[in-house]
PDB file of C-alpha atoms and ligand atoms in Angstrom:
ATOM      1  CA  MET A   5     -36.855  68.036  27.716  1.00 50.00           C
ATOM      2  CA  ASP A   6     -35.187  67.429  30.854  1.00 62.00           C
ATOM      3  CA  ASN A   7     -31.823  67.924  30.864  1.00 74.00           C
ATOM      4  CA  LYS A   8     -31.433  66.758  34.894  1.00 84.00           C
ATOM      5  CA  LEU A   9     -29.344  64.614  35.972  1.00 91.00           C
ATOM      6  CA  TYR A  10     -30.147  62.925  38.922  1.00 94.00           C
ATOM      7  CA  CYS A  11     -28.440  59.999  41.025  1.00 95.00           C
ATOM      8  CA  TYR A  12     -29.473  56.537  39.791  1.00 94.00           C
ATOM      9  CA  ARG A  13     -28.729  55.353  43.826  1.00 94.00           C
ATOM     10  CA  HIS A  14     -31.175  58.202  44.912  1.00 95.00           C
ATOM     11  CA  PRO A  15     -33.653  59.080  41.882  1.00 93.00           C
ATOM     12  CA  LYS A  16     -34.862  62.229  44.058  1.00 94.00           C
ATOM     13  CA  THR A  17     -31.703  63.233  44.434  1.00 93.00           C
ATOM     14  CA  GLU A  18     -30.095  65.523  41.348  1.00 94.00           C
ATOM     15  CA  THR A  19     -26.240  65.528  40.394  1.00 94.00           C
ATOM     16  CA  ALA A  20     -24.199  67.357  37.964  1.00 92.00           C
ATOM     17  CA  LEU A  21     -21.594  64.325  38.798  1.00 93.00           C
ATOM     18  CA  ARG A  22     -20.623  61.312  36.516  1.00 93.00           C
ATOM     19  CA  CYS A  23     -18.818  58.081  37.173  1.00 93.00           C
ATOM     20  CA  GLY A  24     -15.572  58.386  35.281  1.00 91.00           C
ATOM     21  CA  ASN A  25     -15.944  54.834  34.830  1.00 90.00           C
ATOM     22  CA  CYS A  26     -19.208  53.588  33.364  1.00 93.00           C
ATOM     23  CA  GLU A  27     -20.737  56.990  33.485  1.00 93.00           C
ATOM     24  CA  ARG A  28     -23.719  57.225  35.209  1.00 94.00           C
ATOM     25  CA  PRO A  29     -24.859  59.645  37.569  1.00 95.00           C
ATOM     26  CA  ILE A  30     -24.495  59.860  41.077  1.00 95.00           C
ATOM     27  CA  CYS A  31     -25.102  62.630  43.637  1.00 94.00           C
ATOM     28  CA  VAL A  32     -21.698  63.760  46.640  1.00 93.00           C
ATOM     29  CA  ARG A  33     -23.284  61.676  49.311  1.00 93.00           C
ATOM     30  CA  CYS A  34     -22.831  58.421  46.710  1.00 93.00           C
ATOM     31  CA  VAL A  35     -19.469  59.893  45.198  1.00 93.00           C
ATOM     32  CA  VAL A  36     -15.987  58.052  45.265  1.00 90.00           C
ATOM     33  CA  GLN A  37     -12.581  59.215  45.365  1.00 86.00           C
ATOM     34  CA  HIS A  38     -10.422  57.950  43.096  1.00 82.00           C
ATOM     35  CA  PRO A  39      -6.809  57.775  42.201  1.00 81.00           C
ATOM     36  CA  VAL A  40      -8.176  57.803  38.392  1.00 81.00           C
ATOM     37  CA  GLY A  41     -11.542  60.254  39.228  1.00 87.00           C
ATOM     38  CA  ILE A  42     -14.923  60.297  40.686  1.00 91.00           C
ATOM     39  CA  ARG A  43     -16.294  56.398  40.547  1.00 91.00           C
ATOM     40  CA  CYS A  44     -19.487  55.462  41.514  1.00 93.00           C
ATOM     41  CA  PRO A  45     -19.494  52.543  44.691  1.00 90.00           C
ATOM     42  CA  GLU A  46     -20.211  49.941  42.483  1.00 88.00           C
ATOM     43  CA  CYS A  47     -17.139  51.512  39.994  1.00 87.00           C
ATOM     44  CA  ALA A  48     -14.365  52.262  42.919  1.00 84.00           C
ATOM     45  CA  ARG A  49     -15.031  48.630  44.592  1.00 78.00           C
ATOM     46  CA  PRO A  50     -11.710  47.162  45.083  1.00 71.00           C
ATOM     47  CA  THR A  51     -10.365  45.150  42.224  1.00 69.00           C
ATOM     48  CA  LYS A  52      -7.804  41.933  42.800  1.00 64.00           C
ATOM     49  CA  ILE A  53      -4.511  44.075  41.753  1.00 68.00           C
ATOM     50  CA  PRO A  54      -2.797  42.304  39.309  1.00 73.00           C
ATOM     51  CA  ILE A  55       0.623  42.357  41.023  1.00 74.00           C
ATOM     52  CA  PHE A  56      -1.019  40.267  43.700  1.00 75.00           C
ATOM     53  CA  ASP A  57      -3.664  38.111  42.287  1.00 76.00           C
ATOM     54  CA  VAL A  58      -1.174  35.168  42.530  1.00 82.00           C
ATOM     55  CA  THR A  59      -2.795  32.100  41.128  1.00 85.00           C
ATOM     56  CA  PRO A  60      -1.391  27.990  41.429  1.00 88.00           C
ATOM     57  CA  VAL A  61       0.306  28.446  37.679  1.00 90.00           C
ATOM     58  CA  TYR A  62       2.524  30.915  39.637  1.00 92.00           C
ATOM     59  CA  TYR A  63       3.432  28.937  43.157  1.00 93.00           C
ATOM     60  CA  THR A  64       3.967  25.755  41.283  1.00 94.00           C
ATOM     61  CA  ARG A  65       6.498  28.232  39.160  1.00 95.00           C
ATOM     62  CA  ALA A  66       7.751  29.078  41.946  1.00 96.00           C
ATOM     63  CA  VAL A  67       8.577  26.498  43.911  1.00 96.00           C
ATOM     64  CA  ALA A  68      10.113  24.405  40.088  1.00 97.00           C
ATOM     65  CA  VAL A  69      12.637  27.770  40.459  1.00 97.00           C
ATOM     66  CA  ALA A  70      13.735  27.373  44.617  1.00 98.00           C
ATOM     67  CA  VAL A  71      13.882  23.409  43.540  1.00 97.00           C
ATOM     68  CA  GLY A  72      16.317  24.693  40.825  1.00 98.00           C
ATOM     69  CA  ILE A  73      17.808  27.436  42.341  1.00 97.00           C
ATOM     70  CA  GLY A  74      17.918  25.619  45.755  1.00 98.00           C
ATOM     71  CA  ALA A  75      20.112  22.689  44.002  1.00 98.00           C
ATOM     72  CA  ALA A  76      22.099  24.816  42.548  1.00 97.00           C
ATOM     73  CA  ALA A  77      23.132  26.468  45.431  1.00 97.00           C
ATOM     74  CA  VAL A  78      23.773  23.203  47.597  1.00 97.00           C
ATOM     75  CA  ILE A  79      26.515  21.963  44.554  1.00 97.00           C
ATOM     76  CA  GLY A  80      27.589  25.965  44.156  1.00 96.00           C
ATOM     77  CA  LEU A  81      28.364  26.042  47.715  1.00 95.00           C
ATOM     78  CA  LEU A  82      29.927  23.037  48.164  1.00 95.00           C
ATOM     79  CA  LEU A  83      31.923  23.425  46.061  1.00 94.00           C
ATOM     80  CA  ALA A  84      33.077  26.931  47.195  1.00 93.00           C
ATOM     81  CA  ASN A  85      33.423  24.770  50.279  1.00 93.00           C
ATOM     82  CA  ALA A  86      36.770  22.883  49.449  1.00 91.00           C
ATOM     83  CA  LEU A  87      37.963  26.416  47.183  1.00 92.00           C
ATOM     84  CA  LEU A  88      37.537  28.008  50.728  1.00 91.00           C
ATOM     85  CA  THR A  89      38.746  25.671  53.283  1.00 88.00           C
ATOM     86  CA  PRO A  90      42.325  27.165  53.531  1.00 90.00           C
ATOM     87  CA  LEU A  91      40.944  30.454  54.254  1.00 89.00           C
ATOM     88  CA  GLY A  92      41.316  29.274  57.690  1.00 87.00           C
ATOM     89  CA  PRO A  93      39.400  31.031  60.370  1.00 87.00           C
ATOM     90  CA  VAL A  94      38.032  33.410  57.459  1.00 91.00           C
ATOM     91  CA  ALA A  95      36.561  30.770  55.271  1.00 92.00           C
ATOM     92  CA  TYR A  96      33.583  30.110  57.819  1.00 92.00           C
ATOM     93  CA  TYR A  97      32.307  33.811  57.508  1.00 93.00           C
ATOM     94  CA  LEU A  98      33.165  33.333  53.886  1.00 94.00           C
ATOM     95  CA  ARG A  99      30.609  30.959  54.086  1.00 95.00           C
ATOM     96  CA  TRP A 100      28.494  32.322  56.071  1.00 96.00           C
ATOM     97  CA  LEU A 101      28.434  35.148  53.323  1.00 96.00           C
ATOM     98  CA  ALA A 102      27.871  33.250  50.540  1.00 96.00           C
ATOM     99  CA  LEU A 103      24.551  31.390  51.581  1.00 97.00           C
ATOM    100  CA  VAL A 104      23.608  34.840  52.220  1.00 97.00           C
ATOM    101  CA  GLY A 105      24.716  35.285  48.905  1.00 97.00           C
ATOM    102  CA  VAL A 106      22.594  32.359  47.987  1.00 97.00           C
ATOM    103  CA  ALA A 107      19.418  33.969  49.530  1.00 98.00           C
ATOM    104  CA  TYR A 108      19.322  36.374  48.042  1.00 97.00           C
ATOM    105  CA  LEU A 109      19.048  34.800  44.828  1.00 97.00           C
ATOM    106  CA  MET A 110      16.269  32.820  45.854  1.00 97.00           C
ATOM    107  CA  GLY A 111      14.372  35.768  47.122  1.00 97.00           C
ATOM    108  CA  SER A 112      14.975  37.533  43.308  1.00 97.00           C
ATOM    109  CA  GLY A 113      14.641  34.170  41.627  1.00 97.00           C
ATOM    110  CA  VAL A 114      11.146  33.586  42.795  1.00 96.00           C
ATOM    111  CA  ASN A 115      10.117  36.932  42.202  1.00 95.00           C
ATOM    112  CA  LEU A 116      11.653  37.174  37.732  1.00 94.00           C
ATOM    113  CA  ALA A 117       9.820  32.950  38.047  1.00 94.00           C
ATOM    114  CA  VAL A 118       6.979  34.789  38.930  1.00 93.00           C
ATOM    115  CA  GLY A 119       6.107  38.188  36.953  1.00 90.00           C
ATOM    116  CA  ARG A 120       7.789  40.060  39.659  1.00 89.00           C
ATOM    117  CA  LYS A 121       4.144  39.263  41.998  1.00 89.00           C
ATOM    118  CA  ARG A 122       4.654  38.656  45.667  1.00 90.00           C
ATOM    119  CA  SER A 123       2.304  37.264  48.243  1.00 91.00           C
ATOM    120  CA  ARG A 124       2.286  35.411  51.233  1.00 92.00           C
ATOM    121  CA  GLY A 125       2.788  32.059  49.729  1.00 93.00           C
ATOM    122  CA  LEU A 126       5.489  33.428  47.445  1.00 95.00           C
ATOM    123  CA  GLN A 127       7.625  35.078  50.716  1.00 96.00           C
ATOM    124  CA  TRP A 128       6.872  31.122  52.728  1.00 96.00           C
ATOM    125  CA  ILE A 129       8.485  29.226  49.723  1.00 97.00           C
ATOM    126  CA  ALA A 130      11.681  31.340  49.299  1.00 97.00           C
ATOM    127  CA  GLY A 131      12.023  31.568  53.467  1.00 97.00           C
ATOM    128  CA  VAL A 132      12.364  27.830  53.136  1.00 97.00           C
ATOM    129  CA  ALA A 133      13.766  26.897  50.353  1.00 98.00           C
ATOM    130  CA  VAL A 134      17.286  28.904  51.654  1.00 98.00           C
ATOM    131  CA  VAL A 135      16.234  27.484  54.900  1.00 97.00           C
ATOM    132  CA  VAL A 136      16.631  24.226  53.434  1.00 97.00           C
ATOM    133  CA  VAL A 137      20.026  24.995  51.611  1.00 97.00           C
ATOM    134  CA  PHE A 138      21.101  25.943  54.707  1.00 97.00           C
ATOM    135  CA  LEU A 139      20.074  22.393  56.158  1.00 97.00           C
ATOM    136  CA  ALA A 140      21.458  20.987  53.007  1.00 97.00           C
ATOM    137  CA  VAL A 141      24.959  23.222  53.221  1.00 96.00           C
ATOM    138  CA  ALA A 142      25.299  23.408  56.984  1.00 96.00           C
ATOM    139  CA  PRO A 143      26.956  19.919  58.736  1.00 95.00           C
ATOM    140  CA  THR A 144      29.132  20.029  55.314  1.00 94.00           C
ATOM    141  CA  MET A 145      30.550  23.514  55.679  1.00 93.00           C
ATOM    142  CA  GLY A 146      30.345  23.370  59.926  1.00 92.00           C
ATOM    143  CA  LEU A 147      27.834  26.132  59.670  1.00 93.00           C
ATOM    144  CA  SER A 148      26.485  26.335  63.455  1.00 93.00           C
ATOM    145  CA  LEU A 149      23.826  27.680  65.059  1.00 94.00           C
ATOM    146  CA  ASN A 150      25.161  27.745  67.749  1.00 93.00           C
ATOM    147  CA  SER A 151      25.840  31.717  67.659  1.00 92.00           C
ATOM    148  CA  LEU A 152      24.615  34.838  68.057  1.00 94.00           C
ATOM    149  CA  PHE A 153      26.511  35.398  64.791  1.00 94.00           C
ATOM    150  CA  GLY A 154      25.359  32.150  63.366  1.00 95.00           C
ATOM    151  CA  LEU A 155      21.335  33.060  64.121  1.00 96.00           C
ATOM    152  CA  LEU A 156      22.165  36.280  62.000  1.00 97.00           C
ATOM    153  CA  ALA A 157      22.901  34.839  59.642  1.00 97.00           C
ATOM    154  CA  LEU A 158      20.684  33.268  58.929  1.00 97.00           C
ATOM    155  CA  GLY A 159      17.702  35.048  59.750  1.00 97.00           C
ATOM    156  CA  VAL A 160      20.269  38.248  57.328  1.00 98.00           C
ATOM    157  CA  ALA A 161      19.594  35.528  54.443  1.00 98.00           C
ATOM    158  CA  VAL A 162      15.781  33.887  55.444  1.00 97.00           C
ATOM    159  CA  TYR A 163      15.323  38.170  55.197  1.00 97.00           C
ATOM    160  CA  LEU A 164      16.875  38.753  52.267  1.00 97.00           C
ATOM    161  CA  ALA A 165      14.632  36.222  49.885  1.00 97.00           C
ATOM    162  CA  VAL A 166      11.921  36.775  51.643  1.00 97.00           C
ATOM    163  CA  MET A 167      11.715  40.902  51.575  1.00 96.00           C
ATOM    164  CA  GLN A 168      12.448  40.569  47.455  1.00 95.00           C
ATOM    165  CA  LEU A 169       8.839  39.144  47.566  1.00 94.00           C
ATOM    166  CA  ARG A 170       7.448  41.736  50.487  1.00 90.00           C
ATOM    167  CA  ILE A 171       3.550  42.418  49.850  1.00 84.00           C
TER     168      ILE A 171
HETATM  169 ZN1  LIG B   8     -19.432  52.945  38.045  1.00 57.59          ZN
HETATM  170 ZN1  LIG B   9     -26.693  58.824  45.494  1.00 57.59          ZN
END
């Protein structure tokens, strides 16, 4: 009886190796190192990692949550704005700080809503949502992008939302 194994891709090449997934014999030329053992080239082909596999359902959910958080944030920020006004000049910085906090919540909220999945699309949703919140509250809160501080603060806010969904 012939117990010898031959590579399924090179029928004349003897081998002692088998793919850890489909168990077909493979020769050293075909073997692919994989974190969980050796694989044949077919089984080693990259599959989509679930965390990056974001279906339209998740985008719908992300947008819904972003709109919800955004609406709550606008109301919250405008209420906070009224409370901060008596603080005088410091209030300006606290208002920006509040927006940065909202942006952080936006990133976390969207991330949670999609089961911690990540994608560029989700980053865009969170980033744009933060900008929309900013545009909605800026006139009332007196937040302006006419200073380096304002630009940096909005940049930090968007970054904090987006980086939680980074790939
Ligand atoms: Zn295989
Ligand atoms: Zn082979």
